[in-house]
Amino acid sequence: MLTRTEPIVIRRKKRAKAKAGHGGAWKVAFADFTLAMMALFMVLWIMQIADQQERTMIVQYLNGDLYDNGSINPFDLGGAPSMLEFQGNLGIQQAVLPATSTGVDKSGPAMHNRIPFGEENAKAGRGPELNSLVPGKFETQAQLEFLAKEIDSVIRDVSMGANVELQVVPQGVRILMHDNVHQFMFTRGSAEMMPYFEDLLMALAPLLSRVENKITISGHTDSSPYAGKSFTNWELSSKRALLARRVLEYGGINRSQVIQVTGMADQAPYIAEDPAAAANRRIEVLVMTSAAENQLKQMMGLPVEASAAEAELQQAKQIAEKNQARARYPQQWTNQ
């Protein structure tokens, strides 16, 4: 029996591989890229709106240098003040630099510096030290130098020595509180006082309140022109000087003790060779001697009070005149 043989055809068919599902690694990479771009734009925005002082404060904040307990936890945002407002200004709600003269944090900076006794304030146990200055007028060179040392001690207590210069001049004790590259007394271009400058004024006020000398306060700016015509460096320096007077009076200085408050704009630079220097932005307080006070009163047409030395000299002259022979005997006796 014959059998028919058919060719066997073998077809080779490529098997289609199943498509693998896409992983999520690219999403993580894209998210990291987006976050990095957002951080870059944030840095560029901060660099655009912040001046050098604000940049330094931000760097110190990120490094943890503004905290007594070391570095900060970047994930612990509870109770942390916002460093920036969206208008481009620093939104500092507390004193960002440690101020030894600040008593109670929740009441704001420099609210309890005048309390010399107690157990819960920054001046606790230092009452006799605070009241060690004998009240009175300081006139002689030795007295003015002693007063300058007392003022310098207060300045060192609040760690503001880099921003304050003391000068004993013939007119009295000159206290120059100025800006530097690290600390500003006021926000640039405004009369908003920085917390550490308020602490300084509040620390000086109890000491100056025990001095019977008159005080003048003057505000100064640098040579940078202020934008606009209605508000210039004259108005800015005047507003800053008036605010300094208000803080000093709140700290304990008698209202009648301040005899003059002036705004000098940029007309009297502290560093004449560099009118735009930061030190030219300052507040000056002059504790005047009686002679300087009388000169100022004469310029303003006010009655001049004789000093103690002048009063004693006048009294001695009157006694000497009464002891003259022509005053002791009748006129007809002296003619005989």
Steps between C-alpha positions, in 0.01 A plus 500: 500500500649821387494798731521864386757699674433876539767744575501627849509878505641657816421864551709699736301780661659755722331511831396853596638601832262640756545872551649577837318750716671841544656557840462812718867598513455776246229656712735521798770653281256753355378592848859555616567715195185706563593548867851608407365752249258639759784535750708678235221745424449560873871580543495733200190674637657546843822632347295751302293643787741469797786735576834393645383520861196286435707245309740472793212447741350230277833317481538518877144374541566200274829423672334508839722783628201696630399233747662443839438124489704430187381415151132503416280213386380593150191281542393657829294801388286531809511849641766615253442852366487553129830642382359668189179667408378483144543876465875442513567617857631310796212390720687470829262452790760456772850622570703283261829574678548404864444809715603466861284794602174352373294372788190314390489374142125480470464869586734605223856630517614742763177525696630429851850649506407757762420237766818479710373243751312173480548135410359467148651787302834554329619743770420265790744543785667803342299773665780666699722490191237672291449774757868553581524829310450799729240736350614850417665716239826404336710803414873442545724293274538232768124479550437471126759223469337312787162533333647375171632189678157430646341535155765274348420234759133504399595478131719195563217333695277506191787400264474813285856625527558467125217746430568767763775760537546706816676838497565734792488846344500848660122510453443173690482127416422417139338162431507399131283198416564414136452227241769263382513223238363247750228690689265782405333725755194540277358318200653652190299793367252509790469597866425144616734434792681169526444305825863504613514880459187530711670282761799735497289812553294333769818395678645853485180670617515399871859623521437829320188562708723535807699774329364853540680632191291597201508274194485567128417234240586524131434265208736460205491315167753417232524683167282253308203700366157390609259404225233765454476872566244519780697275738876559511793434730391803705168339588662159549766626741241703693262205538782276622615757757145547627452124532825473696375774735172315548678176591733678743207669670320168522813360664496760776647828376302803612325682218650833605850352495508494118556859391534452124424239232628567149527328163829574324455287185847450344637844590734382780659169392691307763737370230550805281720325242226244430157671516322174409660299783273303731638680808351826374153358568482567870326644803701734722419573864690783667496526880566873530689694759343812647723723284389321180139515616527876556653551156214313340244699699663825396477397135129436547439816701413316822589624849835368617541348844824565682707194578597408854852638457370824356245532781772454765720755325215751487426446868867552587502828305194621688659419836820676396309810396318511834832486682630814329565801725269732309213266567567467872531870594283804421614721215554807721740306723720403212521866385632630831 
